[in-house]
Amino acid sequence: MRDYFLGGASPAGFETAFWHDHQNAFGFYLKGGPGTGKSTLLKKLAAAFSAESVSVYHCASDPHSLDAVVLEDRGIFAADATAPHEASTPLPGITGCMTDLAEGLHADLLLPHKQEILSLYQENQAAHACAKKGFAGIGAMEDAAAEIGLSALDHPKLLHFARRFAKRLLPADACAPAVMHDRQAAAITPLGRCMLIPDGFDRILLQDPAFAASEYLLQTLADAAANAGVPCEITRSQTRTNRPPVLLLLPSLHLAVITDAADDSGCGNPEPQKPVSVIRMQRFYDPAILRDHRNLLRFCRKTAGTITAQTVKLLMQALRIHDALESYYIRAIDHAFLDAKADAIISAVKNHRFL
């Protein structure tokens, strides 16, 4: 089973490539507000097909909650299709079907708490609006540092190393078609920066004072892997303007290559993993240019870290408010109805009957 994030917050709001990436799959689009059992249903679906190739997509706002499950070999998915990642099937019965879990709510149990629910909803929206500004601030600081890095890059030296690095890592006899997927395996969450790297993967950390060299190396390695027929999954920054790569997964090699911008060591992840090796990217910059901009680089990195910490606090605040809001709906939902819906979807998948 593989783990990803469905997407994540950015300066422009929530962003995800999930619907585009799975436009040719048959989808069960789950509707219903907070606490209506979407994540619970998805977990049951994943468990029912755990012996198969399954990918689960976590919610970046609450990593313990699921937003989607993909049954890879069957070409089928089920996903939370409500805001902020709202979607619908264009051809019901052909490309997918809609399932509204809110039909199982007992409205009479909600109405006495109308004002509390509305108040919590508004508080949650306000917290996420503040977090959105935080993501913009992080991106601005990292963009400024990367701009300095780009001006200081020793391109010939970096290109020579990138080619040797790719040649050393990638098998020479790979001949399969190029396969490169954008997958969100890193995000800023209420737990801090988190990466979803499979157990048993080796890790290479690219330590970079100015981002630009590591981003170039990561993209070069991804392109080389795809051209060599080595499947690769690339995670891009959701805070930066040009969305550069921050994490590369090479599943067939059991390898993850990580940049500073994705590294979760010491930033809130309860079980950060140590990289097996570190590559210091400072050698690929003109030292005189870095020296001239040293104070600005330090300011950008430090400020980005400070804003990240504050944004994480806002995300945690939003999650606590969401949990309080959700509690009213959990008490009002018909759990037998939810169980029946989950069983119906599992049965439909097993019997290839989607109508």
XYZ file of C-alpha atoms in Angstrom:
355
model
C 0.000 0.000 0.000
C 1.337 3.431 -0.980
C 0.611 6.682 0.842
C 0.313 10.183 -0.599
C -1.396 13.472 0.144
C -4.358 14.377 -2.054
C -2.886 17.863 -2.339
C -2.366 20.748 0.009
C -2.788 24.416 0.746
C -0.901 26.978 -1.296
C -0.894 30.776 -1.629
C -3.647 30.322 -4.233
C -5.729 28.019 -2.028
C -6.000 24.234 -2.056
C -4.299 22.575 -5.030
C -4.447 18.983 -6.230
C -3.666 17.111 -9.426
C -5.659 14.066 -8.300
C -8.707 14.549 -10.527
C -6.583 15.164 -13.614
C -4.309 12.212 -12.884
C -7.271 9.840 -12.498
C -9.580 11.192 -15.187
C -9.542 7.838 -16.998
C -10.453 5.817 -13.895
C -13.964 5.044 -12.681
C -14.660 7.099 -9.571
C -16.942 6.953 -6.561
C -17.367 10.633 -5.685
C -18.230 10.997 -2.009
C -20.293 13.981 -0.928
C -21.259 15.138 2.559
C -19.929 17.627 5.078
C -17.640 17.110 8.067
C -18.294 14.055 10.192
C -20.441 12.246 7.635
C -18.084 9.269 7.416
C -16.170 9.812 4.168
C -12.779 8.952 5.671
C -14.228 5.964 7.543
C -15.727 4.610 4.317
C -12.418 5.085 2.497
C -10.524 3.209 5.207
C -12.989 0.306 4.932
C -12.529 0.244 1.164
C -8.728 0.207 1.479
C -8.903 -2.602 4.043
C -11.252 -4.666 1.858
C -8.739 -4.630 -1.023
C -5.523 -4.568 1.008
C -4.242 -7.686 -0.781
C -4.196 -5.714 -4.051
C -2.223 -2.688 -5.248
C -3.810 0.151 -3.289
C -2.832 3.807 -2.937
C -4.290 5.868 -0.109
C -4.355 9.657 -0.143
C -4.228 11.497 3.167
C -5.684 14.878 4.034
C -2.924 17.480 4.484
C -5.122 19.341 6.990
C -5.446 16.130 9.050
C -2.961 13.408 8.030
C -4.864 10.796 10.059
C -7.860 11.252 7.761
C -8.140 9.860 4.229
C -9.262 11.853 1.189
C -9.050 9.125 -1.458
C -8.317 5.468 -2.163
C -7.161 4.200 -5.560
C -7.405 0.537 -6.545
C -4.559 0.691 -9.034
C -5.013 -2.627 -10.854
C -8.766 -2.139 -11.189
C -8.641 1.467 -12.435
C -11.110 2.524 -9.751
C -10.993 5.193 -7.076
C -13.179 6.587 -4.319
C -12.556 10.122 -3.121
C -13.852 12.921 -0.955
C -15.320 15.230 -3.591
C -16.335 18.073 -1.277
C -14.707 21.483 -0.817
C -11.876 22.428 -0.914
C -11.319 19.644 -3.485
C -14.823 19.550 -4.900
C -15.430 17.485 -8.028
C -18.141 15.529 -9.815
C -18.280 12.864 -12.483
C -19.063 14.209 -15.979
C -20.997 11.099 -17.052
C -22.708 9.391 -14.094
C -22.789 5.632 -14.491
C -20.073 5.752 -17.150
C -17.133 7.626 -15.648
C -18.264 7.435 -12.041
C -21.109 7.763 -9.597
C -22.072 10.160 -6.822
C -22.639 9.045 -3.229
C -24.090 11.601 -0.804
C -23.363 10.488 2.752
C -25.227 13.515 4.119
C -28.408 11.579 3.343
C -27.690 9.642 6.529
C -27.856 12.716 8.766
C -30.646 13.259 11.277
C -31.288 16.973 10.816
C -33.334 17.128 14.016
C -30.140 16.401 15.972
C -28.266 19.228 14.229
C -30.773 22.089 14.274
C -30.642 22.713 18.053
C -26.916 23.433 17.609
C -27.232 25.620 14.514
C -25.520 28.700 15.957
C -22.615 26.720 17.433
C -22.089 24.934 14.111
C -22.178 28.171 12.103
C -19.766 29.838 14.518
C -17.290 26.946 14.353
C -17.489 26.888 10.566
C -16.660 30.594 10.359
C -13.767 30.198 12.819
C -12.366 27.321 10.778
C -12.581 29.333 7.564
C -10.826 32.274 9.225
C -7.977 30.069 10.489
C -7.432 28.609 7.032
C -7.491 32.097 5.483
C -4.684 33.138 7.841
C -2.762 29.939 7.039
C -3.095 30.736 3.336
C -1.255 34.024 3.966
C 1.393 32.034 5.806
C 1.942 29.801 2.780
C 2.349 32.928 0.652
C 4.977 34.251 3.077
C 6.909 30.975 3.056
C 6.887 30.943 -0.729
C 8.064 34.556 -0.956
C 11.052 33.916 1.308
C 12.016 30.689 -0.464
C 11.609 32.340 -3.871
C 13.956 35.146 -2.798
C 16.590 32.663 -1.595
C 16.281 30.599 -4.777
C 16.692 33.712 -6.930
C 20.017 34.408 -5.229
C 20.993 30.771 -5.676
C 20.138 30.839 -9.358
C 22.378 33.862 -9.907
C 25.280 32.087 -8.168
C 24.993 28.648 -9.799
C 28.065 27.106 -11.383
C 26.083 25.531 -14.220
C 28.858 23.500 -15.916
C 29.996 21.973 -12.629
C 26.434 21.164 -11.549
C 25.489 19.692 -14.929
C 28.567 17.462 -14.927
C 27.764 16.225 -11.418
C 24.067 15.727 -12.209
C 24.901 13.481 -15.160
C 27.386 11.426 -13.141
C 24.950 11.208 -10.234
C 22.153 9.946 -12.477
C 24.458 7.441 -14.169
C 25.573 6.090 -10.793
C 22.047 5.710 -9.415
C 20.091 4.476 -12.422
C 20.375 0.987 -13.947
C 22.061 0.938 -17.338
C 19.814 -1.769 -18.780
C 16.399 -0.194 -18.122
C 14.413 -0.075 -21.352
C 10.770 0.359 -20.316
C 8.707 3.353 -21.524
C 9.239 6.599 -19.632
C 6.994 6.877 -16.567
C 6.958 10.053 -14.480
C 4.091 10.910 -12.148
C 3.439 14.010 -10.093
C 2.520 12.730 -6.629
C 2.209 14.822 -3.487
C 4.296 12.908 -0.950
C 5.226 15.947 1.159
C 3.155 18.709 2.721
C 3.019 21.248 5.517
C 0.449 19.874 7.952
C -0.726 20.483 11.537
C 2.092 18.088 12.528
C 4.703 20.203 10.731
C 6.421 19.277 7.492
C 5.584 15.652 6.722
C 6.842 13.245 4.081
C 5.124 9.995 3.127
C 8.073 7.829 2.145
C 7.556 4.047 2.123
C 9.293 1.957 4.761
C 12.558 0.490 3.566
C 13.409 3.324 1.187
C 16.939 4.709 1.421
C 17.137 8.484 1.679
C 19.527 10.991 0.167
C 19.249 14.533 1.527
C 20.379 17.452 -0.627
C 21.491 20.183 1.774
C 21.299 23.476 -0.054
C 21.626 27.034 1.300
C 19.839 28.528 -1.694
C 17.513 25.822 -3.126
C 18.459 26.294 -6.799
C 21.180 23.637 -7.127
C 19.171 20.894 -5.420
C 16.085 21.676 -7.493
C 18.111 21.460 -10.708
C 19.703 18.183 -9.619
C 16.353 16.679 -8.643
C 14.692 17.623 -11.945
C 17.687 16.342 -13.936
C 17.573 13.033 -12.076
C 13.814 12.723 -12.626
C 14.189 13.377 -16.359
C 17.043 10.868 -16.609
C 15.021 8.241 -14.731
C 11.994 8.707 -16.952
C 14.106 8.566 -20.114
C 15.759 5.375 -18.857
C 12.381 3.767 -18.215
C 12.759 3.899 -14.426
C 9.403 4.832 -12.824
C 9.645 7.983 -10.758
C 7.292 10.063 -8.642
C 8.012 13.741 -8.212
C 6.641 15.980 -5.471
C 6.609 19.713 -6.148
C 6.595 22.657 -3.768
C 3.131 24.030 -3.098
C 4.406 27.329 -1.732
C 6.846 28.398 -4.455
C 5.833 30.380 -7.533
C 7.283 27.996 -10.134
C 6.526 24.812 -8.147
C 10.031 23.282 -8.255
C 10.625 19.631 -7.262
C 11.334 18.999 -3.584
C 11.161 15.192 -3.346
C 11.808 12.380 -5.811
C 10.746 8.778 -5.212
C 12.241 5.947 -7.270
C 10.113 2.956 -6.178
C 11.998 0.301 -8.159
C 15.244 1.419 -6.496
C 13.647 1.894 -3.050
C 15.156 5.360 -2.978
C 14.001 8.842 -1.977
C 15.976 11.970 -2.873
C 14.970 14.886 -0.665
C 15.664 18.628 -0.673
C 15.813 20.915 2.362
C 12.370 22.237 1.451
C 10.735 18.847 2.070
C 12.921 17.450 4.866
C 10.824 16.671 7.952
C 13.683 16.146 10.413
C 13.098 18.053 13.615
C 10.055 20.003 12.467
C 7.083 18.371 14.093
C 7.027 14.926 12.520
C 6.729 12.506 15.450
C 9.014 9.952 13.781
C 11.424 11.728 11.413
C 13.723 9.410 9.492
C 17.427 10.090 9.151
C 18.825 10.225 5.597
C 21.307 7.503 4.735
C 23.535 10.050 3.021
C 23.853 13.808 2.646
C 25.033 15.744 -0.403
C 26.113 19.309 0.351
C 25.127 21.465 -2.594
C 27.015 24.613 -1.583
C 29.966 23.561 -3.768
C 27.874 24.237 -6.881
C 27.624 27.973 -6.197
C 30.031 30.837 -6.761
C 31.270 31.409 -3.186
C 31.786 35.136 -3.754
C 28.148 35.664 -4.761
C 26.872 33.631 -1.820
C 29.157 35.568 0.483
C 27.845 38.895 -0.812
C 24.255 37.765 -0.142
C 24.948 35.763 3.011
C 22.903 37.966 5.352
C 19.921 38.064 2.992
C 20.035 34.290 2.513
C 20.093 33.734 6.254
C 17.222 36.162 6.691
C 15.131 34.408 4.030
C 15.761 30.925 5.449
C 15.175 31.989 9.055
C 12.036 33.955 8.215
C 10.644 31.082 6.141
C 11.184 28.784 9.125
C 9.469 31.219 11.492
C 6.478 31.638 9.179
C 6.283 27.862 8.726
C 6.109 27.359 12.496
C 3.339 29.959 12.805
C 1.449 28.471 9.862
C 1.621 25.020 11.439
C 0.061 26.485 14.601
C -2.742 27.966 12.511
C -3.322 24.601 10.825
C -3.483 22.916 14.229
C -5.954 25.554 15.409
C -8.063 24.977 12.290
C -7.972 21.214 12.911
C -9.137 21.588 16.524
C -12.020 23.776 15.369
C -12.846 21.289 12.603
C -12.892 18.423 15.113
C -15.314 20.365 17.318
C -17.529 21.084 14.309
C -17.320 17.484 13.173
C -18.443 16.170 16.566
C -21.981 17.509 16.016
C -22.254 15.640 12.720
C -20.788 12.418 14.089
C -23.560 12.358 16.699
C -26.183 13.055 14.035
C -25.141 10.496 11.404
C -26.844 7.123 10.982
C -23.933 4.680 11.288
C -25.975 1.778 9.909
C -26.548 3.897 6.797
C -22.789 4.476 6.482
C -22.014 0.785 6.871
C -24.547 -0.042 4.162
C -23.019 2.527 1.790
C -19.511 1.168 2.373
C -20.676 -2.413 1.826
C -22.505 -1.390 -1.364
C -19.396 0.244 -2.851
C -17.177 -2.706 -1.906
C -19.695 -5.111 -3.443
C -19.998 -2.980 -6.596
C -16.222 -3.023 -7.065
C -15.954 -6.771 -6.515
C -18.815 -7.519 -8.898
C -17.978 -4.812 -11.484
C -21.458 -3.337 -11.150
C -21.330 0.429 -10.784
C -24.895 1.512 -11.463
